[in-house]
XYZ file of N, CA and C in Angstrom:
807
model
N -11.421 14.023 7.357
C -9.970 13.416 7.046
C -10.017 13.762 5.407
N -9.152 14.382 4.705
C -8.965 14.597 3.478
C -8.312 13.293 2.724
N -8.391 13.525 1.666
C -7.778 12.261 0.820
C -6.472 11.878 1.200
N -6.301 10.439 1.220
C -4.710 9.966 1.440
C -3.804 10.032 0.206
N -4.705 10.176 -0.982
C -3.766 9.981 -2.083
C -3.628 11.434 -2.743
N -2.688 12.008 -3.027
C -2.358 13.334 -3.426
C -1.970 13.556 -5.114
N -1.358 12.384 -5.336
C -0.873 12.244 -6.871
C -1.672 11.080 -7.705
N -2.029 9.999 -6.923
C -2.462 9.025 -7.742
C -3.924 9.058 -7.759
N -4.450 8.771 -9.116
C -6.021 8.728 -9.157
C -6.399 7.176 -8.774
N -5.854 6.407 -8.834
C -6.110 4.951 -8.388
C -4.880 4.226 -8.057
N -5.112 3.080 -6.969
C -3.829 2.390 -6.535
C -4.354 0.943 -6.582
N -3.307 0.129 -6.696
C -3.489 -1.447 -6.802
C -2.664 -2.198 -5.817
N -3.340 -2.746 -4.591
C -2.455 -3.349 -3.595
C -2.876 -4.719 -3.262
N -1.917 -5.433 -3.117
C -1.866 -6.757 -2.625
C -1.555 -6.970 -1.248
N -2.428 -7.894 -0.737
C -2.071 -8.262 0.515
C -1.203 -9.608 0.557
N -0.481 -9.684 1.511
C 0.577 -10.970 1.601
C 0.689 -11.183 3.075
N 0.130 -12.682 3.380
C 0.356 -12.501 4.778
C 0.020 -14.375 5.168
N 0.560 -14.721 6.412
C 0.078 -15.971 6.821
C -0.910 -16.321 7.727
N -1.209 -17.645 8.083
C -2.712 -17.497 9.236
C -2.148 -17.031 10.617
N -1.009 -17.160 10.937
C -0.912 -16.592 12.292
C -0.994 -15.073 12.330
N -0.873 -14.315 11.180
C -0.976 -12.766 11.184
C -2.567 -12.760 11.297
N -3.342 -13.238 10.977
C -4.755 -12.902 10.758
C -5.204 -11.658 9.998
N -4.293 -12.082 8.780
C -4.513 -11.117 7.672
C -6.123 -10.617 7.216
N -6.944 -11.440 7.357
C -8.391 -11.517 7.063
C -9.003 -10.521 8.013
N -8.281 -10.031 9.109
C -9.033 -9.224 9.922
C -8.668 -7.905 9.755
N -7.394 -7.695 9.009
C -7.161 -6.245 8.388
C -7.748 -5.617 7.744
N -8.478 -6.408 6.597
C -8.801 -5.803 5.529
C -10.206 -4.979 5.787
N -11.311 -5.447 6.982
C -12.369 -4.437 7.201
C -11.885 -3.246 7.853
N -10.825 -3.069 8.402
C -9.908 -2.057 8.876
C -9.660 -1.028 7.986
N -8.963 -1.810 7.000
C -8.370 -0.980 5.950
C -9.367 -0.341 5.324
N -10.715 -1.057 4.984
C -12.024 -0.381 4.269
C -12.486 0.906 5.103
N -12.389 0.556 6.249
C -12.997 1.670 7.258
C -11.997 3.079 7.364
N -11.002 2.911 7.279
C -9.700 4.007 7.349
C -9.948 4.614 5.873
N -10.136 3.687 4.731
C -10.164 4.236 3.438
C -11.363 5.321 3.197
N -12.335 4.972 3.493
C -13.637 5.568 3.335
C -14.003 6.501 4.703
N -13.299 6.763 5.498
C -13.308 7.670 6.618
C -14.296 7.652 7.509
N -14.600 5.856 7.691
C -15.232 5.562 9.069
C -14.991 6.156 10.197
N -15.581 6.475 11.225
C -15.401 6.849 12.586
C -15.164 5.557 13.632
N -14.457 5.720 14.571
C -14.256 4.771 15.554
C -15.485 4.281 15.913
N -16.397 5.144 16.288
C -17.740 4.780 16.835
C -18.559 3.818 15.907
N -18.437 4.591 14.530
C -19.373 3.641 13.627
C -18.908 2.188 13.329
N -17.320 2.066 13.508
C -16.654 0.857 13.098
C -16.982 0.037 14.451
N -16.902 0.764 15.652
C -17.245 -0.413 16.867
C -18.732 -0.701 16.715
N -19.622 0.212 16.800
C -21.315 -0.031 16.835
C -21.950 -0.403 15.760
N -21.748 0.172 14.832
C -22.537 -0.019 13.401
C -22.045 -1.437 12.793
N -20.872 -1.688 12.603
C -20.344 -2.925 12.418
C -20.558 -2.863 10.693
N -20.219 -2.356 9.932
C -20.582 -2.538 8.865
C -19.889 -3.242 7.921
N -20.357 -3.930 7.165
C -19.852 -5.102 6.385
C -18.910 -4.671 5.424
N -17.798 -5.725 5.372
C -16.658 -5.123 4.289
C -17.561 -5.459 2.713
N -16.956 -4.512 1.660
C -17.603 -4.496 0.317
C -17.746 -6.160 -0.058
N -18.518 -6.312 -1.183
C -18.400 -7.548 -1.607
C -17.320 -7.636 -2.676
N -16.731 -8.707 -2.722
C -15.436 -8.821 -3.679
C -15.997 -8.698 -5.230
N -15.199 -7.881 -5.927
C -15.709 -7.829 -7.403
C -15.583 -9.211 -7.997
N -14.370 -9.936 -7.737
C -14.280 -11.343 -7.937
C -13.459 -12.006 -6.792
N -13.761 -13.252 -7.134
C -12.853 -14.398 -5.960
C -11.936 -15.261 -6.764
N -11.558 -14.737 -8.305
C -10.971 -15.717 -8.883
C -10.260 -14.887 -9.465
N -8.554 -15.195 -9.154
C -8.093 -16.133 -8.515
C -8.130 -15.778 -6.968
N -8.190 -14.715 -6.823
C -8.345 -14.560 -5.177
C -9.158 -13.321 -4.980
N -9.673 -13.070 -3.845
C -10.696 -12.006 -3.672
C -10.075 -10.517 -3.916
N -11.059 -9.808 -4.830
C -10.737 -8.613 -5.072
C -11.827 -7.446 -4.743
N -11.082 -6.327 -3.879
C -12.436 -5.486 -3.836
C -11.927 -3.924 -4.376
N -12.570 -3.245 -4.891
C -12.720 -1.891 -5.471
C -13.538 -1.050 -4.412
N -12.543 -0.210 -3.929
C -12.951 0.596 -2.600
C -12.645 2.200 -3.136
N -13.575 2.910 -2.900
C -13.888 4.273 -3.359
C -13.557 5.066 -2.148
N -12.617 5.668 -2.266
C -12.162 6.264 -0.975
C -12.556 7.949 -1.008
N -11.915 8.476 0.083
C -12.260 9.940 0.171
C -11.581 10.495 -1.068
N -12.123 11.686 -1.626
C -11.630 12.310 -2.614
C -11.816 11.427 -4.052
N -12.525 10.283 -4.053
C -12.774 9.996 -5.155
C -11.889 8.818 -5.738
N -10.748 8.704 -5.016
C -9.450 7.527 -5.587
C -9.984 6.540 -5.347
N -9.950 5.329 -6.438
C -10.231 4.187 -6.500
C -8.984 3.142 -5.985
N -9.316 2.387 -4.956
C -8.356 1.693 -4.367
C -8.447 -0.095 -4.674
N -7.980 -0.485 -5.374
C -8.095 -2.066 -5.675
C -7.364 -2.990 -4.924
N -7.887 -3.795 -4.057
C -7.318 -4.590 -3.123
C -7.511 -6.046 -3.326
N -6.130 -6.515 -3.771
C -6.324 -8.037 -3.972
C -5.972 -8.779 -2.528
N -6.867 -9.711 -1.921
C -6.328 -10.429 -0.810
C -5.865 -11.793 -1.126
N -4.769 -11.827 -1.045
C -3.929 -13.127 -1.423
C -4.202 -13.974 -0.425
N -4.105 -15.346 -0.709
C -4.180 -16.497 0.064
C -3.560 -16.408 1.356
N -4.250 -16.945 2.573
C -3.340 -17.013 3.968
C -2.384 -18.051 3.682
N -1.129 -17.752 3.908
C -0.019 -18.649 3.462
C 0.253 -19.719 4.895
N 0.885 -20.970 4.614
C 1.115 -21.646 5.735
C 2.619 -21.283 6.466
N 3.133 -22.067 7.402
C 4.258 -21.617 7.741
C 5.291 -21.825 7.332
N 5.173 -23.077 6.376
C 6.218 -23.793 5.473
C 6.066 -23.550 4.157
N 6.890 -24.170 3.276
C 6.512 -23.964 1.733
C 5.520 -24.822 1.232
N 4.676 -24.435 0.697
C 3.436 -24.913 0.105
C 3.322 -24.717 -1.496
N 3.740 -25.416 -2.408
C 3.554 -25.126 -3.884
C 2.265 -24.411 -4.257
N 1.369 -25.159 -3.765
C 0.079 -24.571 -4.345
C -0.443 -23.387 -3.918
N 0.129 -22.800 -2.689
C -0.045 -21.454 -2.054
C 0.816 -20.639 -3.132
N 2.058 -20.884 -3.324
C 2.905 -20.001 -4.011
C 2.120 -19.539 -5.362
N 1.365 -20.870 -5.836
C 0.897 -20.892 -7.376
C -0.228 -19.796 -7.210
N -0.999 -19.669 -6.035
C -2.032 -18.957 -5.719
C -1.826 -17.561 -5.976
N -0.602 -17.319 -5.127
C 0.133 -15.890 -4.936
C 0.355 -15.502 -6.303
N 0.961 -16.228 -7.147
C 1.205 -15.800 -8.470
C -0.012 -15.459 -9.251
N -1.028 -16.396 -8.915
C -2.200 -15.927 -9.988
C -3.048 -14.861 -9.514
N -2.721 -14.427 -8.225
C -3.700 -13.351 -7.687
C -2.687 -11.955 -8.162
N -1.385 -12.080 -8.256
C -0.753 -11.024 -8.715
C -0.803 -10.899 -10.298
N -0.970 -11.996 -11.037
C -1.356 -11.916 -12.475
C -2.352 -11.325 -12.923
N -3.393 -10.927 -11.986
C -4.583 -10.420 -12.453
C -4.630 -9.192 -12.281
N -3.484 -8.531 -12.101
C -3.088 -7.224 -12.293
C -1.781 -6.898 -13.035
N -2.353 -5.655 -14.015
C -1.349 -5.397 -14.884
C -0.296 -4.375 -14.125
N -0.797 -3.411 -13.425
C -0.119 -2.542 -12.470
C -0.304 -2.848 -11.029
N 0.981 -2.715 -10.230
C 0.583 -2.896 -8.722
C 1.599 -1.590 -8.292
N 0.909 -1.064 -7.308
C 1.629 0.128 -6.476
C 2.283 -0.515 -5.353
N 1.734 -1.401 -4.604
C 2.222 -1.760 -3.539
C 1.845 -3.213 -3.001
N 2.668 -4.004 -2.025
C 2.487 -5.115 -1.532
C 2.514 -4.994 -0.027
N 1.481 -5.020 0.601
C 1.290 -5.231 1.966
C 1.517 -6.241 2.764
N 2.844 -6.603 3.323
C 3.027 -7.813 4.123
C 2.581 -7.659 5.463
N 1.677 -8.756 5.707
C 1.091 -8.481 7.135
C 1.568 -9.957 7.926
N 2.418 -9.673 8.989
C 3.171 -10.739 9.788
C 2.523 -10.386 11.268
N 2.757 -11.865 12.076
C 2.548 -11.530 13.541
C 3.595 -10.677 14.323
N 3.497 -10.021 14.961
C 4.421 -9.177 15.656
C 5.174 -10.040 16.621
N 4.883 -11.242 17.249
C 5.614 -11.893 18.279
C 6.581 -12.965 17.566
N 6.335 -12.840 16.214
C 7.464 -13.755 15.671
C 8.884 -13.180 15.392
N 9.834 -13.878 15.695
C 11.199 -13.613 15.249
C 11.470 -13.379 13.942
N 10.699 -14.103 13.186
C 11.186 -13.774 11.678
C 10.037 -14.110 10.556
N 9.942 -13.834 9.772
C 9.016 -13.967 8.626
C 8.752 -15.520 8.199
N 7.623 -16.002 8.127
C 7.286 -17.479 7.932
C 8.001 -17.826 6.500
N 8.301 -19.183 6.400
C 8.976 -19.520 5.232
C 7.619 -19.276 3.949
N 6.570 -19.547 4.348
C 5.460 -19.114 3.456
C 5.593 -17.634 2.898
N 5.549 -16.924 3.672
C 5.631 -15.329 3.253
C 6.811 -15.135 2.582
N 8.214 -15.528 2.948
C 9.305 -15.505 2.288
C 9.381 -15.896 0.775
N 8.798 -17.277 0.733
C 8.515 -17.670 -0.715
C 7.667 -16.931 -1.648
N 6.681 -16.444 -0.598
C 5.577 -15.551 -1.755
C 6.478 -14.403 -2.210
N 7.216 -13.773 -1.327
C 8.008 -12.402 -1.611
C 9.047 -12.775 -2.778
N 9.549 -13.893 -2.582
C 10.581 -14.322 -3.791
C 9.860 -14.435 -5.086
N 8.666 -15.398 -5.157
C 8.050 -15.149 -6.197
C 7.720 -13.831 -7.065
N 7.113 -13.192 -5.862
C 6.290 -11.892 -6.554
C 7.466 -10.899 -7.242
N 9.008 -11.142 -6.617
C 10.093 -10.342 -7.166
C 10.388 -10.993 -8.295
N 10.443 -12.062 -8.486
C 10.812 -12.857 -10.125
C 9.748 -12.297 -11.188
N 8.627 -11.917 -10.794
C 7.598 -11.887 -11.594
C 7.372 -10.489 -12.199
N 8.390 -9.716 -11.872
C 8.399 -8.257 -12.275
C 9.796 -8.078 -12.936
N 9.932 -7.424 -14.179
C 11.023 -7.057 -15.016
C 11.946 -6.022 -13.971
N 11.734 -5.013 -13.045
C 12.192 -4.215 -12.519
C 12.251 -4.586 -10.912
N 13.120 -4.204 -10.173
C 13.055 -4.600 -8.679
C 11.762 -3.919 -7.902
N 11.335 -4.988 -7.294
C 10.128 -4.479 -6.802
C 9.933 -4.403 -5.395
N 11.035 -4.838 -4.732
C 11.000 -4.834 -3.067
C 10.937 -3.413 -2.780
N 11.203 -2.475 -3.228
C 10.958 -1.304 -2.835
C 9.196 -0.697 -2.758
N 8.456 -1.620 -3.147
C 6.973 -1.594 -3.202
C 6.425 -2.390 -2.183
N 7.465 -3.264 -1.211
C 6.857 -3.991 -0.234
C 6.744 -3.025 1.168
N 5.617 -3.105 1.962
C 5.536 -2.229 3.141
C 5.245 -3.450 4.181
N 5.492 -3.317 5.481
C 5.603 -4.361 6.616
C 4.451 -3.878 7.507
N 3.398 -4.583 7.833
C 2.591 -4.136 8.910
C 2.620 -5.514 9.835
N 2.636 -5.221 10.955
C 2.605 -6.093 12.001
C 1.565 -6.101 13.027
N 1.132 -7.204 13.165
C -0.510 -7.231 13.687
C -0.214 -8.100 15.203
N -0.943 -7.176 16.116
C -0.856 -7.749 17.620
C -2.323 -8.396 18.030
N -2.503 -9.772 17.942
C -3.480 -10.571 17.939
C -3.962 -10.903 19.396
N -3.230 -10.099 20.734
C -3.622 -10.458 21.885
C -4.247 -9.275 22.445
N -5.608 -9.329 22.588
C -6.066 -8.004 23.097
C -5.575 -7.529 24.147
N -5.112 -8.348 25.201
C -4.717 -8.078 26.450
C -3.495 -7.387 26.559
N -2.581 -7.396 25.209
C -1.504 -6.780 25.405
C -1.496 -5.782 24.266
N -0.734 -4.662 24.515
C -1.029 -3.301 23.529
C 0.091 -3.569 22.737
N -0.218 -2.866 21.287
C 0.664 -3.269 20.439
C 1.767 -2.040 20.337
N 3.020 -2.491 21.065
C 3.911 -1.875 20.937
C 5.412 -1.875 19.968
N 5.376 -2.793 19.585
C 6.399 -3.164 18.805
C 6.406 -4.558 17.995
N 7.238 -4.993 17.443
C 7.712 -5.912 16.680
C 8.881 -6.852 16.870
N 8.738 -8.156 17.035
C 10.329 -8.866 17.197
C 10.576 -9.263 15.905
N 10.206 -9.111 14.536
C 10.839 -9.637 13.638
C 12.312 -9.112 13.116
N 13.151 -10.054 12.524
C 14.400 -9.431 12.071
C 14.080 -9.485 10.464
N 14.446 -8.057 10.220
C 14.172 -7.811 8.762
C 15.559 -7.463 8.259
N 15.819 -7.573 6.833
C 17.073 -7.341 6.400
C 17.137 -5.538 6.581
N 18.426 -5.167 6.429
C 18.364 -3.574 6.552
C 17.614 -2.912 5.542
N 17.708 -3.296 4.462
C 16.802 -2.560 3.079
C 15.421 -2.631 3.559
N 14.745 -3.376 4.503
C 13.639 -3.657 4.606
C 12.991 -2.670 5.860
N 13.948 -2.513 6.537
C 13.241 -1.637 8.014
C 12.876 -0.282 7.543
N 13.102 0.325 6.530
C 12.669 1.885 6.398
C 11.214 1.684 5.967
N 10.899 0.352 5.267
C 9.684 0.108 5.010
C 8.684 -0.447 5.843
N 8.868 -0.549 7.168
C 8.090 -1.228 8.175
C 6.992 0.212 8.366
N 5.985 -0.109 8.625
C 4.883 0.940 8.962
C 4.744 1.077 10.437
N 4.437 -0.232 10.759
C 4.509 -0.447 12.413
C 3.640 -1.320 13.024
N 3.114 -1.542 13.973
C 2.159 -2.395 14.634
C 1.022 -2.241 15.017
N 0.039 -2.823 14.585
C -1.538 -2.395 14.605
C -2.162 -3.674 15.178
N -3.261 -3.241 16.426
C -3.989 -4.030 17.100
C -4.711 -4.665 16.057
N -5.284 -5.915 16.378
C -6.300 -6.556 15.814
C -7.743 -5.848 16.105
N -8.168 -4.923 14.985
C -9.358 -4.331 15.627
C -10.486 -4.952 15.467
N -10.729 -6.026 14.743
C -11.677 -6.994 14.900
C -12.052 -7.798 16.212
N -10.806 -8.311 16.778
C -10.802 -9.017 17.923
C -11.370 -8.123 19.131
N -10.761 -6.702 18.871
C -10.864 -5.727 19.929
C -12.252 -5.123 19.893
N -12.969 -5.022 18.636
C -14.333 -4.847 18.438
C -15.229 -5.579 19.105
N -14.815 -6.958 18.849
C -15.890 -8.183 19.278
C -15.681 -7.996 21.085
N -14.645 -7.883 21.496
C -14.615 -7.782 23.235
C -15.342 -6.333 23.600
N -15.039 -5.327 22.538
C -15.873 -4.107 23.137
C -17.383 -4.407 23.145
N -17.924 -4.749 21.991
C -19.411 -4.883 21.831
C -19.855 -5.743 22.898
N -19.154 -6.884 23.441
C -19.641 -7.717 24.301
C -19.880 -6.927 25.358
N -18.852 -6.216 25.985
C -18.875 -5.137 27.231
C -19.746 -4.072 27.303
N -19.964 -3.625 26.017
C -20.561 -2.279 25.806
C -22.182 -2.740 26.021
N -22.419 -4.201 25.378
C -23.779 -4.451 25.266
C -24.350 -4.877 26.765
N -23.387 -5.393 27.547
C -23.658 -5.726 28.723
C -23.696 -4.683 29.933
N -23.291 -3.621 29.614
C -23.000 -2.521 30.574
C -24.589 -1.664 30.615
N -25.035 -1.310 31.711
C -26.217 -0.574 31.775
C -26.058 0.829 32.266
N -24.425 1.209 32.257
C -24.225 2.298 32.762
C -23.774 3.326 31.601
N -24.243 4.531 31.549
C -23.767 5.124 30.198
C -22.530 5.713 30.371
N -22.086 5.923 31.701
C -20.738 6.450 32.103
C -19.884 5.567 31.382
N -19.814 4.335 31.946
C -19.307 3.071 31.584
C -19.128 2.716 30.190
N -20.465 3.097 29.501
C -20.037 2.751 27.995
C -19.165 3.886 27.273
N -19.266 5.085 28.033
C -18.485 6.044 27.323
C -16.905 5.695 27.520
N -16.797 5.377 28.725
C -15.356 4.852 28.803
C -14.770 3.830 28.166
N -15.709 2.716 27.663
C -15.445 1.738 26.823
C -15.103 2.393 25.513
N -16.033 3.397 25.013
C -15.954 3.655 23.730
C -14.413 4.717 23.503
N -14.221 5.331 24.608
C -12.969 6.228 24.677
C -11.946 5.403 24.773
N -11.703 3.962 25.317
C -10.771 3.094 25.165
C -10.544 2.645 23.934
N -11.914 2.158 23.283
C -11.637 1.640 21.744
C -10.918 2.963 20.848
N -11.495 3.870 21.048
C -11.263 5.098 19.910
C -9.616 5.264 20.036
N -8.963 5.122 21.256
C -7.765 5.018 21.123
C -6.622 4.148 20.238
N -7.355 2.909 20.502
C -6.754 1.873 19.511
C -7.097 2.224 18.087
N -8.137 2.704 17.795
C -8.646 2.855 16.414
C -7.937 4.241 15.879
N -7.614 5.155 16.714
C -6.806 6.299 16.198
C -5.376 6.043 16.121
N -4.802 5.152 17.046
C -3.372 4.683 16.750
C -3.298 3.840 15.379
N -4.109 3.007 15.080
C -4.110 2.091 13.802
C -4.282 2.746 12.818
N -5.447 3.557 12.922
C -5.683 4.462 11.537
C -4.526 5.378 11.268
N -3.906 6.177 11.979
C -2.972 6.703 12.045
C -1.841 6.014 11.147
N -1.472 4.826 11.581
C -0.352 4.079 10.682
C -0.761 3.675 9.251
N -2.127 3.359 9.079
C -2.787 3.176 7.932
C -2.878 4.211 6.924
N -2.910 5.447 7.448
C -2.874 6.515 6.695
C -1.416 6.843 6.244
N -0.335 6.666 7.173
C 1.039 6.735 6.920
C 1.321 5.492 5.648
N 0.821 4.632 5.811
C 0.997 3.696 5.004
C 0.596 4.081 3.333
N -0.927 4.534 3.309
C -1.307 5.049 2.095
C -0.677 6.129 1.348
N -0.038 7.137 2.336
C 0.819 8.329 1.733
C 2.250 7.642 1.156
N 2.740 6.515 2.000
C 3.981 6.019 0.939
C 3.570 5.186 -0.514
N 2.206 4.684 -0.607
C 1.896 3.667 -1.358
C 1.670 4.952 -2.594
N 1.327 6.184 -2.197
C 0.921 7.320 -3.026
C 2.197 7.676 -3.734
N 3.208 7.578 -2.912
C 4.361 8.152 -3.436
C 5.246 7.116 -4.266
N 5.087 5.925 -4.137
C 5.865 4.960 -4.367
C 5.653 4.419 -6.138
N 6.742 4.394 -6.432
C 6.762 4.098 -8.064
C 6.010 2.832 -8.745
N 5.002 3.067 -9.620
C 4.270 2.175 -9.881
C 4.929 0.871 -10.627
N 4.637 -0.455 -10.367
C 5.174 -1.363 -10.900
C 4.592 -2.252 -12.182
N 4.984 -2.663 -13.253
C 4.158 -3.221 -14.242
C 5.054 -4.526 -14.500
N 4.282 -5.919 -14.608
C 4.799 -6.901 -15.149
C 5.107 -6.852 -16.755
N 4.237 -6.318 -17.430
C 4.551 -6.152 -18.957
C 4.805 -4.437 -19.123
N 6.244 -4.409 -19.714
C 6.815 -3.160 -20.062
C 6.199 -2.558 -21.179
N 5.265 -3.068 -21.869
C 4.938 -2.268 -23.373
C 4.288 -0.982 -22.968
N 3.705 -0.561 -21.947
C 2.781 0.539 -21.491
C 4.129 1.206 -21.209
N 4.814 0.958 -20.709
C 6.434 2.109 -20.171
C 6.958 2.341 -21.444
N 7.123 1.666 -22.327
C 7.633 1.894 -23.515
C 7.138 2.891 -24.461
N 5.604 2.627 -24.394
C 4.570 3.570 -25.193
C 4.723 4.992 -24.565
N 4.807 4.955 -23.331
C 4.729 6.501 -22.463
C 6.214 7.012 -22.816
N 7.325 6.416 -22.604
C 8.643 7.009 -22.861
C 8.480 7.380 -24.474
N 7.953 6.742 -25.393
C 8.029 7.180 -26.584
C 7.100 8.346 -27.014
N 6.065 8.530 -26.227
C 5.167 9.744 -26.113
C 5.843 10.675 -25.453
N 6.581 10.579 -24.739
C 7.625 11.810 -23.749
C 8.813 12.285 -24.899
N 9.448 11.114 -25.508
C 10.238 11.311 -26.247
C 9.762 12.339 -27.450
N 8.406 11.944 -28.122
C 8.344 12.985 -29.237
C 7.932 14.221 -28.759
N 7.319 14.251 -27.680
C 6.902 15.593 -27.146
C 8.507 16.612 -26.951
N 9.304 15.804 -26.552
C 10.585 16.854 -26.399
C 11.170 17.040 -27.947
N 10.970 16.073 -28.663
C 11.634 16.282 -29.954
C 10.875 17.419 -30.670
N 9.662 17.509 -30.287
C 8.818 18.676 -30.817
C 8.972 19.966 -30.320
N 9.312 20.003 -29.041
C 9.856 21.292 -28.302
C 11.386 21.624 -28.738
N 12.257 20.789 -28.843
C 13.490 21.118 -29.345
C 13.476 21.596 -30.779
N 12.598 20.996 -31.728
C 12.499 21.265 -33.170
C 12.227 22.885 -32.942
N 11.365 23.282 -32.247
C 10.527 24.419 -32.164
C 11.685 25.508 -31.727
N 12.610 25.137 -31.010
C 13.397 25.974 -30.374
C 14.677 26.272 -31.354
N 14.734 25.360 -32.366
C 15.797 25.438 -33.469
C 15.426 26.145 -34.751
N 13.966 26.810 -34.675
C 13.340 27.469 -35.949
C 14.265 28.790 -36.250
N 14.412 28.970 -37.661
C 15.265 30.204 -37.940
C 14.721 31.282 -37.290
N 15.741 32.307 -36.476
C 15.316 33.589 -36.267
C 15.930 34.584 -36.885
N 15.819 35.951 -36.682
C 16.421 37.000 -37.230
C 17.621 37.229 -36.544
N 18.909 36.981 -36.927
C 19.885 37.021 -36.242
C 20.942 37.426 -37.212
N 21.938 38.086 -36.586
C 23.087 38.847 -37.442
C 24.204 37.467 -37.538
N 24.571 37.226 -38.729
C 25.702 36.269 -39.234
C 27.294 36.550 -38.727
N 27.864 35.838 -38.072
C 29.258 36.459 -38.234
C 30.104 35.451 -38.809
N 31.094 35.974 -39.132
C 31.962 34.760 -40.353
C 32.677 34.015 -39.128
N 33.297 32.988 -39.856
C 33.937 32.030 -38.932
C 35.353 32.398 -38.782
N 35.974 33.489 -39.708
C 37.383 33.945 -39.443
C 37.505 35.018 -38.352
N 38.545 35.411 -38.095
C 38.700 36.705 -37.239
C 39.702 37.710 -38.269
N 39.127 39.115 -38.321
C 40.096 40.208 -39.034
C 40.812 40.606 -38.285
N 41.917 40.929 -38.666
C 42.993 41.908 -37.651
C 42.656 43.322 -37.916
N 42.667 43.987 -36.736
C 42.178 45.286 -36.954
C 43.473 46.299 -36.197
N 44.082 47.031 -36.916
C 45.392 47.640 -36.614
C 44.819 49.139 -36.142
N 45.221 49.554 -34.689
C 44.998 50.623 -34.280
C 46.243 51.611 -34.450
N 46.224 52.553 -34.986
C 47.243 53.506 -35.146
C 47.738 54.218 -33.588
N 48.964 54.209 -33.640
C 49.620 54.587 -32.287
C 49.660 56.331 -32.292
């Protein structure tokens, strides 16, 4: 698999979700997809997630992806269903630890009719922290946490402007891996083990495809900044370069000067 990022050399991502979404289980799967891990390796080897660079104010992971792109993931607190001021403050501190942010991944349970109040409050708090509209940087992933049911869709009622930012529904791959390993280890028939692995691979491939689509969106999404100073500096640099080009275009050239008046020419008949 080639690099998921074509234009950006780094990306900063914040995960926002509640207890029911089991957001913590999505992080190992994201790590596996970013680093190009195979479904068999994810299922059997069970590589541990990387250690966080810091846990204050929230766990932060630096992942080196295929192609050398560095992705920083801040794992925000798991939110309650209701408004909890302490949790909102924790989200604000998590966002405050990054100067630039490329995307917010909102993780929600696919069986719920609407986003929990905790998630809604967190998104509102995040929006107020930026000088420019940031909701175009929101991407929604719905999790299916019942291994007995396939991840077919979601029940969430979202505003019209958010529907184009829905990535899809992903099975909880950590739960599926636990079930797979239990059956795999108990099976003594090689053919049965291969059947189990094929079934797990189908779930892995579908989920990985959705995450790859997500990161392609992140790659194209405009980067957001809480402090606009660097934007102003960049604009000043661009302005100076344009001025230099225009000045170069206006340098004197060897040209024929034409008078500003028109001389009558009489043609004899």
